[in-house]
């Protein structure tokens, strides 16, 4: 594709340059990483958190890049396109370069629940007969494909290559997770959305966003900038930030549809909890539906309603969407029941790695726990340090026994991380080795107890320094359960 077509019309500052021979350059690839530049590539220099792409222009050109995009003039032997927002350019040009995306794309944002909602909406679409995909923290799941993921919202070049592949494979419907990093870094700006969803807002990523308002504003880019005006915006109604989200979506001129107890689109009227399922009564456009959701946890009801709202908003019959909820399978590692002991204690793996999520998960299991709640968790290194004592307090307040252990220490000293949690975790035990912490917790399980191993969910590794050691909470819990004599 030539540079003129690739650049589109969103950057009038390029018009003059693109009228020259530079506009006719045949671009054979796009990258923001000089190390991936090849002969014929366009190199987009973006300023990042660790490095400034601008310093790698010569490397990119040496690797074969034939044009460069930058936020400021740079001396180079190839044409330099100076644009106000290189990250936006990267996303829009990647979308044009890879051309196709599944026809019905939706994105969901919020501090907790994105992976679950993306999984649920994929399951509802599939139940309704569509070829559907989900893209997010747990990777890509689509017919015939299950790829393990790393980022929640992939970088724009990988994302658009993936969307084109999915469309080529026949996927017509895809649900994406929109992380605040992804939104802030314009990773989704080239995606053509049909609808968008919001779950909730809580403390997260305070290492990246200076204030919670800044964090919320990044999330709201989904509504105020990305979703085309007049599209359905499905918003969970019962969160402290719901009103702000509704306002942002209204101000942007969207068709706002609230779901939850205070919701008007899917109004939740009643919930009855059972051990592994919940019965809900939902009102939608004058009709009453009673649905059995085969998952534990109040928060799963919220996620199921956001997913059903998005499915209905993208053309699924309401009765079909709500029927599909009866068949839901939880996303991997999200309050996932791994097994039980002979004396009836339940062992779950959960991905709660932030205070609100931990609070929710521990509160959710209390109604069906006749014995004690035993919690094993840690906090990641090189991430928000402020959440550590908060999670320590939440865990000890809502559990009977807490074991503080390691969770991806990365470049930090593991004992320092544990100490920061322990400072507010009165009475907690500290066992550094996560496998040992899990087996000790399992050995304590008595009749009616519930074990929650939180923080790693679907993850398959423990990141120590820059090395990822194979590690799975699932496997450790399973092994420990098998080793029990009772
Ligand atoms: C903090 C953050 O979001 N970083 C992401 C960001 O990197 P960055 O722009 O800050 O990159 P940088 O390292 O400062 O480098 C700047 C630029 O120089 C380029 N460079 C660098 C070196 C070189 O030799 N040549 C070169 O061209 C880099 O390719 C980059 O374009 O953009 C990169 C490409 O898209 C991401 O891979 C990278 O994710 C890092 C690995 C990461 O850990 N991100 C996490 C925090 C993240 O994004 N998490 C969210 C939310 C998670 C959740 O709550 O679910 C997610 O969406 O996953
Ligand atoms: N609607 C919700 N409200 C509160 N907590 C939730 C909700 N949904 C999930 N959780 C909690 O958050 C954890 C992560 O859930 P999920 O993976 O669906 O969210 P996410 O937004 O994708 O998170 P991440 O940003 O870490 O990928 C769950 O394991 C559970 O503990
Ligand atoms: N994807 C998120 C969550 C990681 C969860 C936890 N296991 C940790 O390492 O902090 C991140 O990288 O911040
Ligand atoms: Mg996620």
XYZ file of C-alpha atoms and ligand atoms in Angstrom:
589
model
C 0.000 0.000 0.000
C 1.415 3.414 -0.847
C 2.220 5.871 1.904
C -0.491 8.301 0.736
C -3.288 5.716 1.067
C -1.825 4.371 4.276
C -1.844 7.846 5.833
C -5.561 8.521 5.193
C -7.062 11.952 5.729
C -6.875 12.352 9.513
C -3.501 14.113 9.444
C -3.824 17.223 7.242
C -0.333 18.256 8.378
C 0.959 15.545 5.990
C -0.865 16.718 2.850
C 2.045 18.666 1.433
C 4.621 15.898 1.901
C 2.297 13.205 0.604
C 1.785 15.126 -2.662
C 5.496 14.608 -3.366
C 7.157 11.317 -4.442
C 7.116 10.271 -0.800
C 3.347 9.652 -1.077
C 3.969 6.976 -3.711
C 6.400 4.926 -1.598
C 5.250 1.318 -1.427
C 5.043 0.376 2.248
C 5.302 -3.347 2.930
C 5.049 -3.345 6.732
C 4.464 -1.079 9.731
C 6.251 -1.200 13.067
C 6.953 0.897 16.151
C 9.945 -1.286 17.030
C 13.170 -0.549 15.138
C 14.278 -4.143 15.763
C 11.339 -5.401 13.717
C 11.847 -3.001 10.790
C 12.487 -4.686 7.431
C 13.156 -3.474 3.897
C 10.036 -1.507 2.872
C 8.800 -0.863 6.431
C 7.325 2.321 7.811
C 8.812 3.023 11.263
C 6.549 4.918 13.666
C 8.595 6.476 16.480
C 6.570 6.698 19.685
C 7.667 8.048 23.043
C 7.222 5.263 25.575
C 7.604 4.792 29.292
C 11.103 3.309 29.056
C 12.469 4.585 25.766
C 11.824 7.161 23.063
C 11.300 5.557 19.658
C 12.844 8.700 18.160
C 16.283 7.568 19.292
C 15.989 4.393 17.188
C 15.261 6.002 13.819
C 18.767 5.299 12.494
C 18.470 1.636 13.580
C 15.115 1.322 11.831
C 16.489 2.859 8.638
C 19.549 0.598 8.837
C 17.160 -2.363 9.031
C 15.401 -1.189 5.857
C 12.687 1.295 6.916
C 11.885 3.589 3.964
C 9.887 6.230 5.852
C 9.512 7.413 9.423
C 6.643 8.929 11.419
C 7.568 11.145 14.356
C 6.134 13.853 16.606
C 8.990 16.185 15.685
C 11.398 16.825 12.842
C 14.264 14.304 12.734
C 17.366 14.131 10.565
C 17.075 10.987 8.456
C 17.896 9.714 4.972
C 14.253 8.807 4.382
C 11.063 10.940 4.378
C 9.924 11.891 7.900
C 6.193 12.405 8.463
C 5.716 14.765 11.405
C 2.311 14.239 13.040
C 0.729 15.497 16.248
C 0.006 12.009 17.598
C 2.250 9.181 16.283
C 0.439 6.509 18.355
C -2.854 7.479 16.706
C -1.150 7.384 13.305
C 0.183 3.899 14.130
C -3.268 2.540 14.933
C -5.123 4.128 12.027
C -2.474 3.135 9.496
C -2.287 -0.435 10.877
C -6.061 -0.707 10.462
C -5.782 0.439 6.839
C -2.756 -1.755 6.131
C -4.449 -4.956 7.291
C -7.785 -3.809 5.772
C -10.353 -6.177 7.324
C -11.775 -6.774 10.771
C -14.690 -8.930 11.939
C -17.890 -7.087 11.018
C -19.231 -6.864 14.552
C -16.549 -5.649 16.955
C -17.266 -4.648 20.532
C -14.972 -3.541 23.359
C -15.447 -3.643 27.104
C -13.641 -1.573 29.690
C -13.652 -1.348 33.496
C -11.252 -2.228 36.298
C -12.596 -5.737 36.829
C -14.664 -8.070 34.698
C -13.341 -7.340 31.197
C -12.017 -10.840 30.538
C -15.163 -12.392 31.961
C -17.482 -10.175 29.886
C -15.455 -10.786 26.711
C -15.639 -14.527 27.340
C -19.372 -14.426 28.113
C -20.265 -12.399 25.046
C -18.242 -14.785 22.872
C -20.199 -17.659 24.392
C -23.565 -15.912 23.839
C -22.747 -15.068 20.209
C -21.626 -18.667 19.649
C -24.861 -19.952 21.214
C -26.759 -17.668 18.803
C -24.957 -19.285 15.858
C -22.229 -16.726 15.104
C -18.533 -17.435 14.530
C -17.200 -15.472 17.494
C -13.878 -14.562 19.101
C -12.574 -12.976 22.287
C -9.301 -11.067 22.568
C -7.781 -10.158 25.920
C -5.772 -11.073 28.998
C -6.223 -14.807 28.532
C -5.281 -14.574 24.851
C -7.370 -15.205 21.753
C -10.192 -17.708 21.716
C -11.999 -18.319 18.428
C -13.282 -21.347 16.485
C -10.273 -23.601 16.001
C -7.902 -21.334 17.902
C -6.784 -20.854 21.491
C -3.665 -18.675 21.745
C -2.214 -17.789 25.155
C -1.995 -14.008 25.584
C 0.307 -11.495 27.193
C -1.169 -7.999 26.944
C -4.861 -7.346 27.701
C -5.094 -5.021 24.707
C -2.523 -6.022 22.061
C -0.351 -3.388 20.381
C -2.061 -1.973 17.272
C 0.089 -3.719 14.684
C -0.378 -7.209 16.189
C -4.020 -6.372 16.842
C -4.867 -5.475 13.254
C -2.890 -8.411 11.856
C -4.913 -10.616 14.212
C -8.268 -9.025 13.309
C -7.550 -9.548 9.609
C -6.635 -13.207 10.260
C -9.800 -13.740 12.287
C -11.962 -12.154 9.574
C -10.223 -14.353 6.993
C -10.924 -17.418 9.177
C -14.640 -16.519 9.039
C -15.038 -14.838 12.433
C -17.870 -12.292 12.167
C -18.136 -11.246 15.826
C -15.272 -10.325 18.157
C -15.148 -8.958 21.692
C -12.070 -7.101 22.923
C -10.873 -5.963 26.314
C -9.977 -2.284 26.426
C -7.394 -1.743 29.184
C -6.631 1.776 30.379
C -3.061 1.407 29.034
C -4.491 0.275 25.705
C -6.944 3.175 25.557
C -4.378 5.741 26.662
C -1.805 4.448 24.174
C -4.363 4.535 21.315
C -4.007 0.771 20.756
C -7.712 0.451 19.799
C -8.170 3.648 17.826
C -8.348 1.827 14.495
C -11.006 -0.663 15.569
C -14.480 -0.125 14.096
C -16.741 -0.643 17.072
C -20.448 -1.463 16.954
C -20.984 -1.230 20.726
C -19.014 -0.799 23.945
C -19.414 -1.758 27.598
C -18.336 -0.564 31.061
C -18.244 -2.730 34.193
C -16.820 -0.728 37.125
C -13.922 1.359 38.362
C -11.628 0.662 41.302
C -8.032 1.169 42.340
C -5.636 -0.122 39.700
C -2.549 0.892 37.758
C -1.772 3.787 40.067
C 1.818 3.383 38.905
C 0.734 4.540 35.426
C -2.122 6.965 36.039
C -1.397 9.934 38.318
C -4.932 10.077 39.755
C -8.095 7.983 39.711
C -9.736 10.738 37.628
C -6.983 10.379 35.033
C -7.525 6.608 35.081
C -11.292 7.088 34.586
C -10.665 9.588 31.786
C -8.467 7.028 29.990
C -11.269 4.466 30.279
C -13.828 6.989 29.019
C -11.891 7.453 25.765
C -13.784 4.312 24.759
C -17.016 6.306 24.816
C -15.975 9.901 24.147
C -13.535 9.169 21.312
C -13.707 5.615 19.962
C -17.335 4.505 19.829
C -19.119 6.046 16.816
C -21.791 8.537 17.927
C -25.237 7.019 18.495
C -23.971 3.454 19.130
C -25.144 1.297 22.033
C -23.153 1.878 25.257
C -23.925 -0.840 27.815
C -23.116 0.311 31.341
C -23.324 -1.587 34.629
C -25.608 0.542 36.801
C -24.573 -0.327 40.350
C -20.966 0.831 40.618
C -19.827 4.025 42.339
C -18.575 5.235 38.934
C -21.639 4.171 36.902
C -23.132 7.667 36.891
C -19.913 9.211 35.543
C -19.739 6.550 32.834
C -23.380 7.148 31.885
C -22.703 10.886 31.689
C -19.631 10.405 29.491
C -21.571 8.126 27.138
C -24.612 10.468 27.053
C -22.423 13.513 26.403
C -20.874 11.646 23.483
C -24.369 11.101 22.048
C -24.566 7.332 22.517
C -27.567 5.096 23.014
C -26.980 4.390 26.732
C -28.316 1.066 28.053
C -27.874 0.425 31.773
C -27.887 -3.078 33.285
C -28.063 -4.117 36.952
C -30.251 -3.380 39.954
C -30.577 0.270 38.969
C -30.533 -0.665 35.277
C -33.324 0.155 32.844
C -32.285 -1.974 29.849
C -31.719 -5.216 31.768
C -33.199 -4.616 35.214
C -32.046 -7.080 37.854
C -34.969 -7.686 40.236
C -33.942 -10.718 42.270
C -30.921 -12.975 42.908
C -30.989 -16.295 44.769
C -27.624 -17.812 45.656
C -26.963 -21.537 45.581
C -23.644 -23.281 46.108
C -22.439 -23.330 42.513
C -25.110 -21.274 40.774
C -27.396 -18.283 41.063
C -30.979 -17.725 39.919
C -31.695 -14.241 38.645
C -34.881 -12.458 37.610
C -34.343 -9.871 34.896
C -36.814 -7.497 33.257
C -36.242 -6.407 29.667
C -38.670 -4.333 27.614
C -41.728 -5.400 29.604
C -40.838 -9.094 29.754
C -39.710 -11.083 32.800
C -36.950 -13.690 32.489
C -35.801 -16.150 35.141
C -32.311 -17.443 34.437
C -30.014 -19.909 36.251
C -26.406 -18.761 35.969
C -24.121 -21.753 36.615
C -21.388 -19.668 38.308
C -20.626 -18.514 41.848
C -20.019 -14.864 42.741
C -22.279 -11.802 42.683
C -19.836 -10.128 40.339
C -20.472 -12.804 37.735
C -24.112 -11.674 37.594
C -22.907 -8.146 36.805
C -20.581 -9.480 34.110
C -23.301 -11.722 32.641
C -25.707 -8.774 32.408
C -23.160 -6.531 30.670
C -22.422 -9.367 28.229
C -26.113 -10.052 27.592
C -26.725 -6.306 27.072
C -23.928 -6.174 24.503
C -25.148 -9.326 22.754
C -28.703 -7.985 22.476
C -27.322 -4.640 21.307
C -25.502 -6.420 18.475
C -28.569 -8.249 17.244
C -29.031 -11.361 19.392
C -32.695 -11.992 20.350
C -33.159 -11.155 24.048
C -34.641 -14.565 24.849
C -31.678 -16.287 23.137
C -29.085 -14.096 24.882
C -30.621 -14.751 28.306
C -31.031 -18.476 27.593
C -27.319 -18.596 26.694
C -26.459 -17.409 30.209
C -27.626 -20.788 31.520
C -24.736 -22.450 29.680
C -21.956 -20.015 30.655
C -18.537 -21.359 31.504
C -16.395 -19.012 33.641
C -13.292 -17.513 32.041
C -10.139 -19.468 32.963
C -8.930 -18.614 36.474
C -11.869 -16.359 37.351
C -13.320 -17.863 40.539
C -12.672 -21.231 38.925
C -13.520 -24.260 41.016
C -10.502 -26.546 40.825
C -11.750 -29.289 43.113
C -12.945 -30.226 46.542
C -11.712 -32.268 49.447
C -13.515 -35.409 50.598
C -14.850 -33.434 53.541
C -16.493 -30.954 51.176
C -14.141 -27.963 51.244
C -13.992 -26.073 47.929
C -10.748 -24.881 46.302
C -10.877 -21.973 43.845
C -8.298 -20.148 41.722
C -9.070 -16.496 41.079
C -7.367 -13.593 39.287
C -8.103 -10.930 41.925
C -4.914 -8.862 42.016
C -6.394 -5.530 43.069
C -8.203 -4.507 46.262
C -11.772 -4.270 44.894
C -11.514 -7.568 43.071
C -10.195 -9.304 46.210
C -12.950 -7.748 48.307
C -15.560 -8.910 45.789
C -14.341 -12.423 45.495
C -14.035 -12.950 49.249
C -17.475 -11.433 49.870
C -18.943 -13.580 47.111
C -17.881 -16.898 48.611
C -18.940 -16.057 52.184
C -22.674 -16.895 51.703
C -21.916 -20.511 50.777
C -18.979 -21.023 53.160
C -20.166 -22.631 56.381
C -16.573 -23.057 57.618
C -13.552 -20.802 57.166
C -12.274 -18.800 54.207
C -8.579 -19.460 53.608
C -6.843 -17.006 51.262
C -3.456 -17.302 49.579
C -2.188 -14.269 47.671
C 0.717 -11.925 46.925
C 1.299 -8.749 44.909
C 3.253 -8.285 41.692
C 6.596 -6.493 41.623
C 7.105 -3.399 39.409
C 3.422 -2.599 39.811
C 1.413 -0.209 42.004
C 3.006 -0.444 45.472
C 0.139 1.394 47.157
C -2.253 -1.505 46.721
C -0.135 -3.879 48.841
C -1.225 -2.870 52.377
C -4.771 -2.286 51.134
C -4.958 -5.875 49.880
C -3.382 -7.103 53.117
C -6.151 -5.396 55.072
C -8.934 -6.636 52.773
C -7.673 -10.225 52.887
C -7.393 -10.389 56.679
C -10.725 -8.619 57.257
C -12.638 -10.987 54.989
C -10.813 -14.298 55.545
C -10.240 -16.520 58.545
C -6.736 -17.558 57.522
C -4.449 -15.600 55.186
C -1.163 -16.779 53.694
C 0.917 -14.070 52.027
C 3.198 -15.390 49.304
C 4.964 -14.328 46.074
C 3.272 -13.310 42.817
C 5.585 -12.265 39.980
C 8.196 -10.306 42.004
C 9.817 -9.228 38.706
C 12.773 -6.888 39.443
C 11.804 -6.242 43.100
C 12.953 -8.002 46.265
C 10.173 -10.513 47.036
C 10.548 -10.141 50.815
C 10.047 -6.366 50.560
C 6.795 -6.858 48.651
C 5.586 -9.390 51.227
C 6.560 -7.081 54.085
C 4.516 -4.247 52.546
C 1.472 -6.516 52.443
C 2.136 -7.976 55.915
C 2.294 -4.447 57.392
C -1.512 -4.327 57.168
C -2.298 -8.056 57.268
C -2.650 -8.680 61.002
C -2.298 -12.346 61.889
C -1.389 -13.496 58.375
C 1.162 -16.245 57.756
C 4.023 -15.604 55.374
C 5.273 -18.395 53.105
C 7.503 -17.131 50.306
C 7.337 -20.165 48.047
C 3.971 -20.112 46.298
C 3.754 -23.876 45.792
C 4.452 -24.419 49.485
C 1.925 -21.735 50.463
C -0.722 -23.487 48.377
C -0.021 -26.967 49.746
C -0.028 -25.651 53.299
C -3.382 -23.927 52.693
C -4.858 -27.097 51.187
C -3.639 -29.139 54.164
C -5.602 -26.820 56.479
C -8.932 -27.335 54.680
C -11.723 -28.645 56.865
C -15.385 -29.357 56.324
C -17.284 -26.347 54.863
C -14.099 -24.328 54.241
C -13.350 -22.409 51.037
C -9.853 -21.844 49.663
C -9.177 -18.854 47.429
C -5.806 -18.748 45.701
C -5.835 -15.243 44.276
C -3.752 -13.144 41.890
C -2.523 -15.383 39.084
C -5.714 -16.887 37.637
C -4.871 -18.294 34.194
C -1.168 -17.340 34.340
C 1.309 -20.081 33.554
C 4.477 -18.589 34.993
C 6.116 -16.915 37.966
C 8.220 -13.929 36.845
C 11.329 -13.671 39.019
C 13.814 -11.038 37.838
C 13.504 -11.220 34.083
C 12.970 -14.976 34.015
C 9.534 -16.599 33.788
C 9.544 -19.891 35.681
C 6.763 -22.347 34.789
C 4.078 -22.084 37.452
C 0.353 -22.690 37.529
C -1.988 -22.166 40.486
C -4.357 -24.720 38.919
C -1.712 -27.384 38.866
C -0.463 -26.636 42.366
C -3.953 -26.740 43.836
C -4.754 -29.941 41.973
C -1.509 -31.593 43.058
C -2.060 -30.552 46.664
C -5.642 -31.862 46.609
C -4.490 -35.182 45.151
C -1.888 -35.481 47.902
C -4.540 -35.264 50.635
C -5.445 -38.407 52.507
C -8.923 -37.180 53.469
C 3.830 0.581 30.227
C 3.320 0.063 28.932
O 2.130 -0.004 28.736
N 4.216 -0.343 28.021
C 3.780 -0.835 26.735
C 4.208 0.149 25.668
O 5.568 0.262 25.758
P 6.241 1.675 25.663
O 5.595 2.449 24.554
O 6.231 2.312 26.997
O 7.672 1.189 25.168
P 9.151 1.599 25.549
O 9.828 0.351 25.991
O 9.183 2.796 26.418
O 9.730 1.980 24.114
C 9.238 3.094 23.335
C 9.283 2.753 21.898
O 10.629 2.525 21.502
C 10.676 1.387 20.705
N 12.025 0.795 20.701
C 12.613 0.382 21.856
C 13.865 -0.216 21.825
C 14.540 -0.378 20.576
O 15.640 -0.901 20.456
N 13.896 0.057 19.455
C 12.670 0.640 19.478
O 12.148 0.997 18.442
C 9.632 0.472 21.313
O 9.197 -0.528 20.404
C 8.520 1.468 21.614
O 7.686 1.640 20.488
O 3.850 -0.330 24.394
C 4.397 -1.621 24.071
C 3.874 -1.989 22.686
O 2.501 -1.793 22.595
C 3.947 -2.665 25.088
O 4.523 -3.926 24.803
C 4.363 -2.225 26.481
O 3.779 -3.119 27.369
C 4.597 -3.534 28.471
C 5.377 -4.784 28.096
C 3.667 -3.831 29.652
O 4.041 -4.508 30.594
N 2.458 -3.307 29.621
C 1.461 -3.539 30.675
C 1.648 -2.637 31.888
C 0.106 -3.256 30.026
O 0.011 -2.675 28.940
N -0.940 -3.665 30.691
C -2.282 -3.435 30.220
C -3.315 -3.664 31.297
C -3.225 -5.001 32.037
C -4.512 -5.334 32.730
O -4.869 -4.701 33.727
O -5.220 -6.256 32.267
C -2.578 -4.352 29.015
O -3.358 -3.922 28.137
O -2.065 -5.478 28.983
N -17.704 -7.272 37.797
C -16.761 -7.458 38.707
N -16.720 -6.709 39.830
C -15.758 -6.880 40.745
N -14.796 -7.826 40.685
C -14.775 -8.616 39.596
C -15.749 -8.462 38.556
N -15.469 -9.356 37.598
C -14.377 -10.017 37.996
N -13.952 -9.591 39.208
C -12.752 -10.009 39.958
O -11.632 -9.573 39.172
C -10.848 -10.700 38.756
C -10.450 -10.525 37.319
O -11.614 -10.654 36.517
P -11.502 -10.450 34.952
O -10.310 -11.144 34.500
O -12.799 -10.809 34.332
O -11.293 -8.861 34.913
P -10.365 -7.962 34.004
O -11.018 -6.617 34.001
O -10.180 -8.597 32.698
O -9.010 -7.915 34.809
P -7.522 -7.577 34.213
O -7.526 -6.100 33.933
O -6.646 -7.919 35.323
O -7.329 -8.417 33.012
C -11.727 -11.926 38.978
O -10.943 -13.036 39.205
C -12.564 -11.512 40.156
O -11.825 -11.661 41.334
N -1.765 -8.158 33.593
C -1.680 -7.409 34.814
C -2.052 -8.278 35.982
C -0.965 -9.136 36.644
C -1.473 -9.897 37.837
C -0.501 -10.318 38.862
N -0.260 -11.713 38.766
C 0.787 -9.504 38.872
O 1.778 -9.984 38.371
O 0.762 -8.382 39.379
C -0.325 -6.770 34.982
O 0.626 -7.214 34.356
O -0.263 -5.787 35.695
Mg -8.547 -8.939 31.567
